[in-house]
mmCIF file of C-alpha atoms in Angstrom:
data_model
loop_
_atom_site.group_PDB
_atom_site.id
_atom_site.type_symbol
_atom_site.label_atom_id
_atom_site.label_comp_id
_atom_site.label_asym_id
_atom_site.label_seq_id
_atom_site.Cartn_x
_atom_site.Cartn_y
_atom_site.Cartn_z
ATOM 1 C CA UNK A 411 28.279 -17.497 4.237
ATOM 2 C CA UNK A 412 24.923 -19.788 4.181
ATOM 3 C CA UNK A 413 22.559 -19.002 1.353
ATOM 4 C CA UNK A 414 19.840 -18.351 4.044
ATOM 5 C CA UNK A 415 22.062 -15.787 5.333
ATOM 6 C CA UNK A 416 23.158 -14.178 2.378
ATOM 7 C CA UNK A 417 20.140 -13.797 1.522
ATOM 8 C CA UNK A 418 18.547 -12.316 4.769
ATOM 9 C CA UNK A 419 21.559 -9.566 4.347
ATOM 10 C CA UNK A 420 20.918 -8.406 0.894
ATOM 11 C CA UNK A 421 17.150 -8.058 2.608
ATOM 12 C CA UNK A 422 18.128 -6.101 5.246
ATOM 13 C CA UNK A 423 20.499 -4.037 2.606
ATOM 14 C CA UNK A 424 17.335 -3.531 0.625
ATOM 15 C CA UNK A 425 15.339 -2.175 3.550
ATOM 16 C CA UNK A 426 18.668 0.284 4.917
ATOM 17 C CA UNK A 427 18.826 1.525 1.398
ATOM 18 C CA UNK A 428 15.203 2.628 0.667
ATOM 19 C CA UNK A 429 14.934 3.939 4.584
ATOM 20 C CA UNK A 430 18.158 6.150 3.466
ATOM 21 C CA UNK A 431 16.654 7.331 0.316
ATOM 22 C CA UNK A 432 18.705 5.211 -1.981
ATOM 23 C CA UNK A 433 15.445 4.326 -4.083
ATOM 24 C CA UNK A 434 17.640 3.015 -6.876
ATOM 25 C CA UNK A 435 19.914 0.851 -4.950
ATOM 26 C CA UNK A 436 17.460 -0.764 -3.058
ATOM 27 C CA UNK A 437 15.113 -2.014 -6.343
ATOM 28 C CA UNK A 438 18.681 -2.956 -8.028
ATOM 29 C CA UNK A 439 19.063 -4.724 -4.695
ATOM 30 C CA UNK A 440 15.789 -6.905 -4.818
ATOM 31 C CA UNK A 441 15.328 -7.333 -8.087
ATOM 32 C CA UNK A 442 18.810 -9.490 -7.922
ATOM 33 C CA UNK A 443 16.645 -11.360 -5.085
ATOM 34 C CA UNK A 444 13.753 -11.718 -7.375
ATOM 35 C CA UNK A 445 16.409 -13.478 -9.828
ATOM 36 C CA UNK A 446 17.886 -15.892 -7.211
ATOM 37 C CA UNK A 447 14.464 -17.096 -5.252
ATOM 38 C CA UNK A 448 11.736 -18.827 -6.089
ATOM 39 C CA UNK A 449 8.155 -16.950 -7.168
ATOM 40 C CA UNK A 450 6.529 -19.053 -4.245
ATOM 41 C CA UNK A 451 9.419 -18.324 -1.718
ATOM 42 C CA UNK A 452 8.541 -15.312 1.087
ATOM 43 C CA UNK A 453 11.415 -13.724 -0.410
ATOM 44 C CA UNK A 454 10.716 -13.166 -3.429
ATOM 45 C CA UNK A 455 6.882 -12.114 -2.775
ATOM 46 C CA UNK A 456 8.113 -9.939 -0.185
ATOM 47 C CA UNK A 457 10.671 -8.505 -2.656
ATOM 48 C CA UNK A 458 8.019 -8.067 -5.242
ATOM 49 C CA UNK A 459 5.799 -5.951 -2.694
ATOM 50 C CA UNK A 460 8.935 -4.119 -1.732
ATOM 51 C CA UNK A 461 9.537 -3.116 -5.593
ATOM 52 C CA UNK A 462 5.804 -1.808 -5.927
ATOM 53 C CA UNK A 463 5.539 -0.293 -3.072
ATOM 54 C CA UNK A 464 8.606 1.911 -3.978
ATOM 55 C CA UNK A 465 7.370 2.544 -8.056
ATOM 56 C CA UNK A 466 3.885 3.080 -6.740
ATOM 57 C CA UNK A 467 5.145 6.062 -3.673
ATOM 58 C CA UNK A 468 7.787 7.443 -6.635
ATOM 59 C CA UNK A 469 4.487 8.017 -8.869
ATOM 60 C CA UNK A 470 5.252 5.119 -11.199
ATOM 61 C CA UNK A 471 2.058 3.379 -11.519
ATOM 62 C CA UNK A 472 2.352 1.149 -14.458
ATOM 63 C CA UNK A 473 5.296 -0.665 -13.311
ATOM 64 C CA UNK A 474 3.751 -0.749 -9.341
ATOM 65 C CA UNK A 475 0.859 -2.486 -10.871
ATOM 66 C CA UNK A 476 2.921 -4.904 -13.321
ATOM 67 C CA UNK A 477 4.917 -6.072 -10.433
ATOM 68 C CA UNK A 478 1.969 -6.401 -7.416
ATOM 69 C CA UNK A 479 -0.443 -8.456 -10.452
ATOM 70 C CA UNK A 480 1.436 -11.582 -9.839
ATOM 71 C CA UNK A 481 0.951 -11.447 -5.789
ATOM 72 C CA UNK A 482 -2.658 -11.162 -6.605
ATOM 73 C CA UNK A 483 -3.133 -13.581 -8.477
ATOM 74 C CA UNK A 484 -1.024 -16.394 -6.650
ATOM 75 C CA UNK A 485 -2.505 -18.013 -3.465
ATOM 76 C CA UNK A 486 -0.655 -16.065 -0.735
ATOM 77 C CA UNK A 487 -0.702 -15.429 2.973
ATOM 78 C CA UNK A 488 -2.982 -12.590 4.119
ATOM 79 C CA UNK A 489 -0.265 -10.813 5.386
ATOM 80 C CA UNK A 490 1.241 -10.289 2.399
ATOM 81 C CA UNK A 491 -2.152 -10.034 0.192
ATOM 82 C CA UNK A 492 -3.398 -7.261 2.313
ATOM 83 C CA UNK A 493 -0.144 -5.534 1.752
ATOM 84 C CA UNK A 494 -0.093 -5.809 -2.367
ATOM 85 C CA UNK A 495 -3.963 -5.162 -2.223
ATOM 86 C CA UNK A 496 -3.424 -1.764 -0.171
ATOM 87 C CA UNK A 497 -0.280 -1.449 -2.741
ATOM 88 C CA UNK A 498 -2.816 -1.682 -5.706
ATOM 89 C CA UNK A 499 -5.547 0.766 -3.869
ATOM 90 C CA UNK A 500 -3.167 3.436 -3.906
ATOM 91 C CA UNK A 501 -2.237 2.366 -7.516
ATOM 92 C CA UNK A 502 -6.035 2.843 -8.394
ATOM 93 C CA UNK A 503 -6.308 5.946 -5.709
ATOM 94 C CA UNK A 504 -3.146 7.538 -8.474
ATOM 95 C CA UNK A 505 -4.724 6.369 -11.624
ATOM 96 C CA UNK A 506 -8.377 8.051 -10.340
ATOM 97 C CA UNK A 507 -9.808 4.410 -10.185
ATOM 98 C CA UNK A 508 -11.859 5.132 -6.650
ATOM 99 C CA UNK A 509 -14.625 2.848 -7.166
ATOM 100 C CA UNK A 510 -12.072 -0.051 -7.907
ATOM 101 C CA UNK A 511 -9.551 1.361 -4.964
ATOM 102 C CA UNK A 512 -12.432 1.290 -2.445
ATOM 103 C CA UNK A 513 -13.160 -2.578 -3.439
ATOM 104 C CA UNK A 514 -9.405 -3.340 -2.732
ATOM 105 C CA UNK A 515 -9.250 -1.771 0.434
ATOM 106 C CA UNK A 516 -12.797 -3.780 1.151
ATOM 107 C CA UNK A 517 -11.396 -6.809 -0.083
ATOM 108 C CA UNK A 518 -8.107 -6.187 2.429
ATOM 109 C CA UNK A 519 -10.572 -5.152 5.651
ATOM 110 C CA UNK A 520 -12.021 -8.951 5.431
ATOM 111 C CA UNK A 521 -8.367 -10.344 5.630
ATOM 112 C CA UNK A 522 -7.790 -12.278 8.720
ATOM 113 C CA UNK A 523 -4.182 -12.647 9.718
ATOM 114 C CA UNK A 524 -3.379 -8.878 9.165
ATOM 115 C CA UNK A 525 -0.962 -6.533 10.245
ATOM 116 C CA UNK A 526 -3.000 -3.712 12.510
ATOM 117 C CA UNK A 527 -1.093 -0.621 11.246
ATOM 118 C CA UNK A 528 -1.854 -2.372 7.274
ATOM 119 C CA UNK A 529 -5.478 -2.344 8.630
ATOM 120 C CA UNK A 530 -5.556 0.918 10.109
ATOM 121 C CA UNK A 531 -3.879 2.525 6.854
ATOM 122 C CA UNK A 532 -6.262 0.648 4.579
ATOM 123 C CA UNK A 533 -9.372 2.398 6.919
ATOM 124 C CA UNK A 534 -7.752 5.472 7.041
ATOM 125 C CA UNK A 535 -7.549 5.345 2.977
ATOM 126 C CA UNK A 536 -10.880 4.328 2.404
ATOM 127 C CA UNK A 537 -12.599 6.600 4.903
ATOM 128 C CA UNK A 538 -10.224 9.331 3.135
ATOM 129 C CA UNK A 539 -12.092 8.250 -0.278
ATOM 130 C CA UNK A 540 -15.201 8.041 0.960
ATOM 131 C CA UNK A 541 -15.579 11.654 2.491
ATOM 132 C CA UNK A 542 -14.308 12.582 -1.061
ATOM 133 C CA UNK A 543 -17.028 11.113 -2.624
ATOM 134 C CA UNK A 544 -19.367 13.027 -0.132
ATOM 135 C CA UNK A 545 -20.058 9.236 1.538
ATOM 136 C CA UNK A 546 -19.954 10.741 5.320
ATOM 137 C CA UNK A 547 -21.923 8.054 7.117
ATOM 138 C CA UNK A 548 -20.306 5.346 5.146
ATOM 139 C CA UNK A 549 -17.028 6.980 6.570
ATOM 140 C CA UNK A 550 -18.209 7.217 10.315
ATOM 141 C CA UNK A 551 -19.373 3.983 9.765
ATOM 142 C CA UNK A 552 -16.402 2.202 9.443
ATOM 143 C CA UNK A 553 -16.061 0.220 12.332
ATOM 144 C CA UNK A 554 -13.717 -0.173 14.759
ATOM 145 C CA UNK A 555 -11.852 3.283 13.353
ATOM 146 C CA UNK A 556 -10.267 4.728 15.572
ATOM 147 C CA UNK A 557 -11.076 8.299 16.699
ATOM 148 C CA UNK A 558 -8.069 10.183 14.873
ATOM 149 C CA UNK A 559 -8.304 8.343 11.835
ATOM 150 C CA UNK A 560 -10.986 9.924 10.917
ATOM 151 C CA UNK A 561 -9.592 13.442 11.491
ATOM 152 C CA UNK A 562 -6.563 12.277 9.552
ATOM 153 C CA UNK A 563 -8.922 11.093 6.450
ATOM 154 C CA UNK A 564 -10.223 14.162 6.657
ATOM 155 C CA UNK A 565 -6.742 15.968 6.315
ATOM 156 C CA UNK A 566 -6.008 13.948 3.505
ATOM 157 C CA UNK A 567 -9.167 15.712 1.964
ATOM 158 C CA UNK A 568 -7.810 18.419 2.193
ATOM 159 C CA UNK A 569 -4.227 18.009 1.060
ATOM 160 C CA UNK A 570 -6.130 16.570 -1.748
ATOM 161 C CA UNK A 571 -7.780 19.773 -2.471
ATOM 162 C CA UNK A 572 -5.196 21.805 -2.275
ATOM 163 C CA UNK A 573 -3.317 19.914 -4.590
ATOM 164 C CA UNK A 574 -6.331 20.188 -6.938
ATOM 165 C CA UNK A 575 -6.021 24.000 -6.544
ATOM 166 C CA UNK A 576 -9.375 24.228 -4.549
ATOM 167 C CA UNK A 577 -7.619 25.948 -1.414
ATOM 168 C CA UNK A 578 -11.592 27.682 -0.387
ATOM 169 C CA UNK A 579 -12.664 24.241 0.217
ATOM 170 C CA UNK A 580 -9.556 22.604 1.707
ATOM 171 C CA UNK A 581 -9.811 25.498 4.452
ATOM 172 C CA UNK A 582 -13.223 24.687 5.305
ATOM 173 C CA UNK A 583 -12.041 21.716 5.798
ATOM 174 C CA UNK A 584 -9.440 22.855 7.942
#
């Protein structure tokens, strides 16, 4: 089999483990592509976002924001930066670091070549901060949001009370 092959396979094996729930497989699987690619190669930055994305959703921030550093600090395509910087929001979002989250997702809005569902996740999550901060114009004002996104920020609200044990306020919400 071609390299270029083999390599697109163990990708795809990658993304068929973590969609079936095989967490560990799938971050065995790319860190052996982190070993054989190059740090500038898609792959590899791919596979790096891939590994962070999976730490930072299984509530392991430290090493989510160990492996998305590097993509931030190399010169990327936007595609990939807006997906480590809406990686590290949620990182910050975990960690209680709002005021830094909020510039990531910013930073990720101004992006040019960017997926529309990253975009659309990234205003969700900051208009989702923002009402929690008790910002509601700066929330509305988000541009170019579309109308449910707003009522799904505001459900995040209140699945973020609840889980803060403030059920009176989450059903106002409600």
């Amino acid at each position: 089999i071609p390299e270029n092959l083999a390599l697109r396979l163990r990708e795809v094996r990658a993304r068929v483990q973590e969609r079936g729930g095989d967490t560990i497989g799938a971050l065995d699987t790319l860190g052996g592509i982190l070993e054989s690619t190059d740090p500038e190669s898609l792959s590899w930055q791919t596979a790096r976002l891939s590994m962070a994305d999976i730490h930072q959703r299984e509530d392991r921030q430290d090493l989510a924001e160990t492996l998305i550093q590097p993509l931030l600090e190399q010169s990327i395509e936007d595609r990939i930066r807006a997906r480590a910087l809406l990686i590290y929001g949620r990182i910050l979002e975990s960690l209680g670091n709002n005021p830094k989250a909020i510039e990531q997702y910013r930073d990720l809005l101004e992006l040019k070549d960017v997926e529309p569902e990253t975009k659309e996740e990234t205003r969700v999550s900051l208009a989702r901060i923002l009402l929690e901060l008790g910002e509601e114009d700066e929330a509305f004002a988000l541009a170019n949001l579309p109308p449910f996104a707003l009522e799904q920020a505001r459900l995040g609200e209140a699945r973020s009370l609840l889980d803060g044990g403030k059920a009176q306020r989450a059903l106002e919400i409600y």
